[in-house]
mmCIF file of C-alpha atoms in Angstrom:
data_model
loop_
_atom_site.group_PDB
_atom_site.id
_atom_site.type_symbol
_atom_site.label_atom_id
_atom_site.label_comp_id
_atom_site.label_asym_id
_atom_site.label_seq_id
_atom_site.Cartn_x
_atom_site.Cartn_y
_atom_site.Cartn_z
ATOM 1 C CA UNK A 3 -59.107 59.089 -31.147
ATOM 2 C CA UNK A 4 -57.290 56.557 -28.946
ATOM 3 C CA UNK A 5 -54.643 56.125 -31.654
ATOM 4 C CA UNK A 6 -54.141 59.904 -31.847
ATOM 5 C CA UNK A 7 -53.846 60.193 -28.059
ATOM 6 C CA UNK A 8 -51.366 57.304 -27.982
ATOM 7 C CA UNK A 9 -49.124 58.903 -30.586
ATOM 8 C CA UNK A 10 -49.300 62.291 -28.905
ATOM 9 C CA UNK A 11 -48.361 60.631 -25.613
ATOM 10 C CA UNK A 12 -45.484 58.842 -27.365
ATOM 11 C CA UNK A 13 -44.274 62.122 -28.834
ATOM 12 C CA UNK A 14 -44.345 63.792 -25.421
ATOM 13 C CA UNK A 15 -42.562 60.817 -23.834
ATOM 14 C CA UNK A 16 -39.772 60.955 -26.419
ATOM 15 C CA UNK A 17 -39.435 64.699 -25.930
ATOM 16 C CA UNK A 18 -39.103 64.221 -22.168
ATOM 17 C CA UNK A 19 -36.570 61.411 -22.669
ATOM 18 C CA UNK A 20 -34.405 63.563 -24.943
ATOM 19 C CA UNK A 21 -34.547 66.434 -22.458
ATOM 20 C CA UNK A 22 -33.500 64.116 -19.611
ATOM 21 C CA UNK A 23 -30.652 62.614 -21.678
ATOM 22 C CA UNK A 24 -29.361 66.065 -22.589
ATOM 23 C CA UNK A 25 -29.343 67.056 -18.911
ATOM 24 C CA UNK A 26 -27.862 63.786 -17.580
ATOM 25 C CA UNK A 27 -25.017 63.837 -20.113
ATOM 26 C CA UNK A 28 -24.375 67.485 -19.455
ATOM 27 C CA UNK A 29 -24.952 68.399 -23.080
ATOM 28 C CA UNK A 30 -26.997 71.424 -22.110
ATOM 29 C CA UNK A 31 -24.143 72.871 -20.046
ATOM 30 C CA UNK A 32 -21.678 72.011 -22.832
ATOM 31 C CA UNK A 33 -23.776 73.930 -25.328
ATOM 32 C CA UNK A 34 -24.041 76.835 -22.901
ATOM 33 C CA UNK A 35 -20.267 76.886 -22.455
ATOM 34 C CA UNK A 36 -19.853 77.221 -26.199
ATOM 35 C CA UNK A 37 -22.288 80.112 -26.304
ATOM 36 C CA UNK A 38 -25.146 78.030 -27.697
ATOM 37 C CA UNK A 39 -27.757 79.265 -25.263
ATOM 38 C CA UNK A 40 -30.699 77.113 -26.320
ATOM 39 C CA UNK A 41 -33.755 76.419 -24.213
ATOM 40 C CA UNK A 42 -34.010 72.784 -25.252
ATOM 41 C CA UNK A 43 -37.399 72.229 -23.637
ATOM 42 C CA UNK A 44 -38.870 75.199 -25.469
ATOM 43 C CA UNK A 45 -37.197 74.074 -28.701
ATOM 44 C CA UNK A 46 -38.660 70.599 -28.321
ATOM 45 C CA UNK A 47 -42.123 72.054 -27.792
ATOM 46 C CA UNK A 48 -41.799 74.367 -30.780
ATOM 47 C CA UNK A 49 -40.489 71.487 -32.905
ATOM 48 C CA UNK A 50 -43.489 69.372 -31.939
ATOM 49 C CA UNK A 51 -45.890 72.120 -32.940
ATOM 50 C CA UNK A 52 -44.123 72.636 -36.262
ATOM 51 C CA UNK A 53 -43.714 68.909 -36.916
ATOM 52 C CA UNK A 54 -47.190 67.744 -35.972
ATOM 53 C CA UNK A 55 -49.328 70.593 -37.278
ATOM 54 C CA UNK A 56 -48.789 69.905 -40.958
ATOM 55 C CA UNK A 57 -49.368 66.172 -40.583
ATOM 56 C CA UNK A 58 -52.562 66.583 -38.573
ATOM 57 C CA UNK A 59 -53.967 69.183 -40.979
ATOM 58 C CA UNK A 60 -53.068 66.936 -43.920
ATOM 59 C CA UNK A 61 -54.801 63.996 -42.235
ATOM 60 C CA UNK A 62 -58.054 65.850 -41.663
ATOM 61 C CA UNK A 63 -57.999 67.246 -45.209
ATOM 62 C CA UNK A 64 -57.077 63.906 -46.763
ATOM 63 C CA UNK A 65 -60.510 62.962 -48.127
ATOM 64 C CA UNK A 66 -61.126 66.391 -49.616
ATOM 65 C CA UNK A 67 -57.625 66.503 -51.072
ATOM 66 C CA UNK A 68 -57.923 63.014 -52.559
ATOM 67 C CA UNK A 69 -61.231 63.746 -54.214
ATOM 68 C CA UNK A 70 -59.862 66.882 -55.830
ATOM 69 C CA UNK A 71 -56.416 65.550 -56.730
ATOM 70 C CA UNK A 72 -57.718 62.353 -58.322
ATOM 71 C CA UNK A 73 -61.041 63.653 -59.642
ATOM 72 C CA UNK A 74 -62.902 61.018 -57.644
ATOM 73 C CA UNK A 75 -66.548 60.479 -58.522
ATOM 74 C CA UNK A 76 -68.222 59.562 -55.224
ATOM 75 C CA UNK A 77 -71.050 57.094 -55.673
ATOM 76 C CA UNK A 78 -73.953 58.614 -53.759
ATOM 77 C CA UNK A 79 -76.519 56.569 -55.660
ATOM 78 C CA UNK A 80 -75.291 53.741 -57.917
ATOM 79 C CA UNK A 81 -76.056 54.554 -61.547
ATOM 80 C CA UNK A 82 -75.272 51.151 -63.045
ATOM 81 C CA UNK A 83 -74.679 47.516 -62.168
ATOM 82 C CA UNK A 84 -70.927 47.961 -61.707
ATOM 83 C CA UNK A 85 -71.341 50.805 -59.219
ATOM 84 C CA UNK A 86 -74.031 48.878 -57.353
ATOM 85 C CA UNK A 87 -71.790 45.806 -57.154
ATOM 86 C CA UNK A 88 -68.803 47.872 -55.981
ATOM 87 C CA UNK A 89 -70.795 49.599 -53.239
ATOM 88 C CA UNK A 90 -72.139 46.217 -52.148
ATOM 89 C CA UNK A 91 -68.630 44.740 -51.877
ATOM 90 C CA UNK A 92 -67.378 47.694 -49.824
ATOM 91 C CA UNK A 93 -70.443 47.528 -47.540
ATOM 92 C CA UNK A 94 -70.030 43.798 -46.909
ATOM 93 C CA UNK A 95 -66.306 43.987 -46.231
ATOM 94 C CA UNK A 96 -66.650 47.079 -44.028
ATOM 95 C CA UNK A 97 -69.150 45.154 -41.912
ATOM 96 C CA UNK A 98 -66.779 42.170 -41.736
ATOM 97 C CA UNK A 99 -63.933 44.454 -40.670
ATOM 98 C CA UNK A 100 -66.049 46.197 -38.036
ATOM 99 C CA UNK A 101 -65.796 49.708 -39.455
ATOM 100 C CA UNK A 102 -68.350 52.269 -40.586
ATOM 101 C CA UNK A 103 -69.383 52.319 -44.223
ATOM 102 C CA UNK A 104 -66.779 54.304 -46.199
ATOM 103 C CA UNK A 105 -67.583 56.588 -49.082
ATOM 104 C CA UNK A 106 -67.047 54.716 -52.339
ATOM 105 C CA UNK A 107 -65.565 56.406 -55.384
ATOM 106 C CA UNK A 108 -64.151 55.836 -58.850
ATOM 107 C CA UNK A 109 -61.360 57.879 -60.444
ATOM 108 C CA UNK A 110 -60.646 57.943 -64.152
ATOM 109 C CA UNK A 111 -57.277 56.498 -65.132
ATOM 110 C CA UNK A 112 -56.479 53.670 -67.499
ATOM 111 C CA UNK A 113 -54.038 52.022 -65.105
ATOM 112 C CA UNK A 114 -55.187 49.715 -62.274
ATOM 113 C CA UNK A 115 -54.955 51.263 -58.827
ATOM 114 C CA UNK A 116 -56.978 51.998 -55.709
ATOM 115 C CA UNK A 117 -56.545 53.837 -52.430
ATOM 116 C CA UNK A 118 -58.158 54.484 -49.070
ATOM 117 C CA UNK A 119 -57.930 57.672 -47.062
ATOM 118 C CA UNK A 120 -59.620 59.580 -44.246
ATOM 119 C CA UNK A 121 -58.981 60.675 -40.674
ATOM 120 C CA UNK A 122 -61.592 58.376 -39.161
ATOM 121 C CA UNK A 123 -61.898 54.627 -39.692
ATOM 122 C CA UNK A 124 -65.676 55.009 -39.546
ATOM 123 C CA UNK A 125 -65.749 57.793 -42.145
ATOM 124 C CA UNK A 126 -63.162 56.900 -44.760
ATOM 125 C CA UNK A 127 -63.014 56.952 -48.551
ATOM 126 C CA UNK A 128 -62.255 53.906 -50.688
ATOM 127 C CA UNK A 129 -61.700 54.641 -54.374
ATOM 128 C CA UNK A 130 -60.765 52.447 -57.325
ATOM 129 C CA UNK A 131 -59.632 53.396 -60.821
ATOM 130 C CA UNK A 132 -61.586 52.748 -63.988
ATOM 131 C CA UNK A 133 -58.550 50.809 -65.192
ATOM 132 C CA UNK A 134 -58.821 48.500 -62.188
ATOM 133 C CA UNK A 135 -62.468 47.741 -62.948
ATOM 134 C CA UNK A 136 -61.721 47.162 -66.630
ATOM 135 C CA UNK A 137 -58.561 45.074 -66.309
ATOM 136 C CA UNK A 138 -59.328 42.868 -63.312
ATOM 137 C CA UNK A 139 -62.023 40.296 -62.827
ATOM 138 C CA UNK A 140 -64.603 40.481 -60.040
ATOM 139 C CA UNK A 141 -62.597 38.291 -57.630
ATOM 140 C CA UNK A 142 -59.469 40.395 -58.067
ATOM 141 C CA UNK A 143 -61.327 43.671 -57.591
ATOM 142 C CA UNK A 144 -62.916 42.218 -54.462
ATOM 143 C CA UNK A 145 -59.446 41.425 -53.092
ATOM 144 C CA UNK A 146 -58.164 44.922 -53.883
ATOM 145 C CA UNK A 147 -61.145 46.411 -52.051
ATOM 146 C CA UNK A 148 -60.349 44.098 -49.123
ATOM 147 C CA UNK A 149 -56.782 45.395 -49.095
ATOM 148 C CA UNK A 150 -58.027 49.001 -48.878
ATOM 149 C CA UNK A 151 -60.662 48.177 -46.264
ATOM 150 C CA UNK A 152 -57.868 46.595 -44.204
ATOM 151 C CA UNK A 153 -55.888 49.833 -44.386
ATOM 152 C CA UNK A 154 -58.918 51.613 -42.945
ATOM 153 C CA UNK A 155 -59.595 48.988 -40.281
ATOM 154 C CA UNK A 156 -55.929 49.025 -39.203
ATOM 155 C CA UNK A 157 -56.004 52.806 -38.837
ATOM 156 C CA UNK A 158 -53.095 53.123 -41.250
ATOM 157 C CA UNK A 159 -53.965 56.640 -42.411
ATOM 158 C CA UNK A 160 -53.829 57.982 -38.860
ATOM 159 C CA UNK A 161 -50.732 55.979 -37.964
ATOM 160 C CA UNK A 162 -48.769 57.128 -41.007
ATOM 161 C CA UNK A 163 -49.740 60.786 -40.568
ATOM 162 C CA UNK A 164 -48.816 60.842 -36.891
ATOM 163 C CA UNK A 165 -45.613 58.913 -37.472
ATOM 164 C CA UNK A 166 -44.634 61.489 -40.082
ATOM 165 C CA UNK A 167 -45.435 64.219 -37.563
ATOM 166 C CA UNK A 168 -43.197 62.652 -34.914
ATOM 167 C CA UNK A 169 -40.382 62.277 -37.438
ATOM 168 C CA UNK A 170 -40.805 65.902 -38.552
ATOM 169 C CA UNK A 171 -40.591 67.006 -34.919
ATOM 170 C CA UNK A 172 -37.172 65.509 -34.355
ATOM 171 C CA UNK A 173 -35.825 66.448 -37.768
ATOM 172 C CA UNK A 174 -36.530 70.110 -36.985
ATOM 173 C CA UNK A 175 -35.194 69.780 -33.421
ATOM 174 C CA UNK A 176 -31.835 68.229 -34.309
ATOM 175 C CA UNK A 177 -31.409 70.406 -37.414
ATOM 176 C CA UNK A 178 -31.816 73.489 -35.229
ATOM 177 C CA UNK A 179 -29.277 72.241 -32.674
ATOM 178 C CA UNK A 180 -26.801 71.439 -35.454
ATOM 179 C CA UNK A 181 -27.347 74.865 -37.000
ATOM 180 C CA UNK A 182 -26.570 76.599 -33.718
ATOM 181 C CA UNK A 183 -23.476 74.476 -33.107
ATOM 182 C CA UNK A 184 -21.967 75.170 -36.525
ATOM 183 C CA UNK A 185 -22.813 78.852 -36.299
ATOM 184 C CA UNK A 186 -21.211 79.248 -32.862
ATOM 185 C CA UNK A 187 -18.299 76.779 -32.960
ATOM 186 C CA UNK A 188 -17.197 76.921 -36.587
ATOM 187 C CA UNK A 189 -18.126 80.419 -37.697
ATOM 188 C CA UNK A 190 -17.753 81.993 -34.236
ATOM 189 C CA UNK A 191 -20.954 84.006 -34.346
ATOM 190 C CA UNK A 192 -21.204 85.582 -30.906
ATOM 191 C CA UNK A 193 -24.593 87.250 -30.953
ATOM 192 C CA UNK A 194 -27.808 86.492 -32.759
ATOM 193 C CA UNK A 195 -27.895 84.248 -35.805
ATOM 194 C CA UNK A 196 -25.271 84.317 -38.496
ATOM 195 C CA UNK A 197 -25.814 83.233 -42.117
ATOM 196 C CA UNK A 198 -24.194 79.899 -41.280
ATOM 197 C CA UNK A 199 -27.049 79.062 -38.903
ATOM 198 C CA UNK A 200 -29.721 79.369 -41.587
ATOM 199 C CA UNK A 201 -27.718 77.555 -44.250
ATOM 200 C CA UNK A 202 -26.671 74.722 -41.922
ATOM 201 C CA UNK A 203 -30.139 74.347 -40.427
ATOM 202 C CA UNK A 204 -31.667 74.039 -43.901
ATOM 203 C CA UNK A 205 -29.058 71.547 -45.116
ATOM 204 C CA UNK A 206 -29.403 69.508 -41.914
ATOM 205 C CA UNK A 207 -33.184 69.415 -42.322
ATOM 206 C CA UNK A 208 -32.811 68.055 -45.850
ATOM 207 C CA UNK A 209 -30.239 65.429 -44.813
ATOM 208 C CA UNK A 210 -32.159 64.326 -41.726
ATOM 209 C CA UNK A 211 -35.442 64.257 -43.661
ATOM 210 C CA UNK A 212 -33.916 61.855 -46.170
ATOM 211 C CA UNK A 213 -32.799 59.558 -43.362
ATOM 212 C CA UNK A 214 -36.156 59.867 -41.589
ATOM 213 C CA UNK A 215 -38.071 59.057 -44.767
ATOM 214 C CA UNK A 216 -36.341 55.665 -44.818
ATOM 215 C CA UNK A 217 -37.946 54.883 -41.459
ATOM 216 C CA UNK A 218 -41.370 56.065 -42.603
ATOM 217 C CA UNK A 219 -41.155 54.041 -45.824
ATOM 218 C CA UNK A 220 -39.997 50.968 -43.904
ATOM 219 C CA UNK A 221 -43.169 51.182 -41.835
ATOM 220 C CA UNK A 222 -45.228 51.756 -44.982
ATOM 221 C CA UNK A 223 -43.870 48.545 -46.505
ATOM 222 C CA UNK A 224 -44.549 46.605 -43.292
ATOM 223 C CA UNK A 225 -48.105 47.933 -43.276
ATOM 224 C CA UNK A 226 -48.639 46.758 -46.868
ATOM 225 C CA UNK A 227 -48.042 43.155 -45.841
ATOM 226 C CA UNK A 228 -50.672 43.578 -43.125
ATOM 227 C CA UNK A 229 -53.160 45.029 -45.603
ATOM 228 C CA UNK A 230 -52.495 42.142 -48.014
ATOM 229 C CA UNK A 231 -53.156 39.684 -45.189
ATOM 230 C CA UNK A 232 -56.333 41.573 -44.308
ATOM 231 C CA UNK A 233 -57.466 41.514 -47.939
ATOM 232 C CA UNK A 234 -56.823 37.761 -48.018
ATOM 233 C CA UNK A 235 -58.931 37.330 -44.900
ATOM 234 C CA UNK A 236 -61.811 39.420 -46.248
ATOM 235 C CA UNK A 237 -61.859 38.185 -49.844
ATOM 236 C CA UNK A 238 -59.834 34.979 -49.846
ATOM 237 C CA UNK A 239 -56.108 34.304 -50.053
ATOM 238 C CA UNK A 240 -56.122 33.094 -53.657
ATOM 239 C CA UNK A 241 -58.121 36.137 -54.771
ATOM 240 C CA UNK A 242 -55.571 38.427 -53.134
ATOM 241 C CA UNK A 243 -52.706 36.576 -54.795
ATOM 242 C CA UNK A 244 -54.467 36.776 -58.171
ATOM 243 C CA UNK A 245 -55.007 40.526 -57.721
ATOM 244 C CA UNK A 246 -51.306 41.105 -57.057
ATOM 245 C CA UNK A 247 -50.387 38.931 -60.023
ATOM 246 C CA UNK A 248 -52.729 41.007 -62.194
ATOM 247 C CA UNK A 249 -50.879 44.131 -61.033
ATOM 248 C CA UNK A 250 -47.613 42.466 -62.040
ATOM 249 C CA UNK A 251 -48.969 42.002 -65.545
ATOM 250 C CA UNK A 252 -49.810 45.692 -65.900
ATOM 251 C CA UNK A 253 -46.965 47.597 -67.533
ATOM 252 C CA UNK A 254 -46.881 51.023 -65.829
ATOM 253 C CA UNK A 255 -49.048 51.122 -62.687
ATOM 254 C CA UNK A 256 -50.483 54.587 -62.073
ATOM 255 C CA UNK A 257 -48.593 56.571 -59.467
ATOM 256 C CA UNK A 258 -50.806 58.248 -56.900
ATOM 257 C CA UNK A 259 -49.846 61.785 -55.891
ATOM 258 C CA UNK A 260 -48.178 62.743 -52.622
ATOM 259 C CA UNK A 261 -49.372 61.065 -49.467
ATOM 260 C CA UNK A 262 -51.899 58.908 -51.370
ATOM 261 C CA UNK A 263 -49.050 56.765 -52.744
ATOM 262 C CA UNK A 264 -48.649 55.090 -49.363
ATOM 263 C CA UNK A 265 -52.305 54.008 -49.320
ATOM 264 C CA UNK A 266 -52.660 52.617 -52.816
ATOM 265 C CA UNK A 267 -52.737 48.964 -53.774
ATOM 266 C CA UNK A 268 -49.599 49.438 -55.834
ATOM 267 C CA UNK A 269 -46.482 51.588 -55.449
ATOM 268 C CA UNK A 270 -42.735 51.621 -55.594
ATOM 269 C CA UNK A 271 -39.625 53.661 -55.989
ATOM 270 C CA UNK A 272 -36.179 53.790 -57.559
ATOM 271 C CA UNK A 273 -34.400 52.544 -54.469
ATOM 272 C CA UNK A 274 -35.736 49.971 -52.070
ATOM 273 C CA UNK A 275 -35.163 52.079 -48.967
ATOM 274 C CA UNK A 276 -37.491 54.740 -50.316
ATOM 275 C CA UNK A 277 -40.222 52.436 -51.634
ATOM 276 C CA UNK A 278 -43.667 52.848 -50.063
ATOM 277 C CA UNK A 279 -44.622 49.309 -51.142
ATOM 278 C CA UNK A 280 -42.600 46.065 -51.165
ATOM 279 C CA UNK A 281 -42.007 44.487 -54.595
ATOM 280 C CA UNK A 282 -45.112 42.648 -55.792
ATOM 281 C CA UNK A 283 -43.267 39.333 -56.031
ATOM 282 C CA UNK A 284 -42.385 39.557 -52.319
ATOM 283 C CA UNK A 285 -45.959 40.373 -51.378
ATOM 284 C CA UNK A 286 -47.191 37.402 -53.396
ATOM 285 C CA UNK A 287 -44.599 35.123 -51.800
ATOM 286 C CA UNK A 288 -45.634 36.275 -48.321
ATOM 287 C CA UNK A 289 -49.246 35.295 -49.032
ATOM 288 C CA UNK A 290 -48.268 32.000 -50.617
ATOM 289 C CA UNK A 291 -46.080 31.084 -47.636
ATOM 290 C CA UNK A 292 -48.774 31.995 -45.118
ATOM 291 C CA UNK A 293 -50.783 28.812 -45.488
#
């Protein structure tokens, strides 16, 4: 809750700062002189509602969505030795990390992967793939679980969702301002909204969203190093290194859908700026150099 309040306060502070800057620089009066009669304070508020609502709803639905999207079998009562061992590892590491016991699940895919999700660090979900259990040894699985537990303990799910909400807020805000400017100054629309407003606003949203996603993915990569360090602390540095090396040996790591990709043990992308995870060799090197 404190993390949510902090991000909301940050969002409000940025909104106030932008409003002040617009007024100090006289941008509001400049826009008015060009016939762009925007209530910037109201636009900022509306942008925040639009930008944050989707992210907050997605955050609170994250466990339900993950279970359905990945077909996660939640272990209510362990049915075999493997499930009992996995639940025991999660319970021990959750206690070490100072968080509530997460739900533990297994999803059926041949490729090694795992993820953590949930709106509350004391009521999260940690799930591993059948491929992970089959292709990694016990020490490596323990390290992967430690990585996911660290995501939960660090509050990464909440941080990423709220950061995306803040980014969405300002993408919509600036896209709307740009749309009005083009509509009034270039296409000389005098009253109401011309077609140019809608087209420009949509194009600006796409362009700004691409730029904003670079910032979000940069933070996602930074947060992966922290989770690796947390996994090393919970399970042992060499175990964490071995787990990442095992992922390197797998040919085509399973891609998690949508927002879950940022919370898996493995990830990537075509271009580095849009990668949710750093390259595995860099993550391994970071652990090896942190002696």
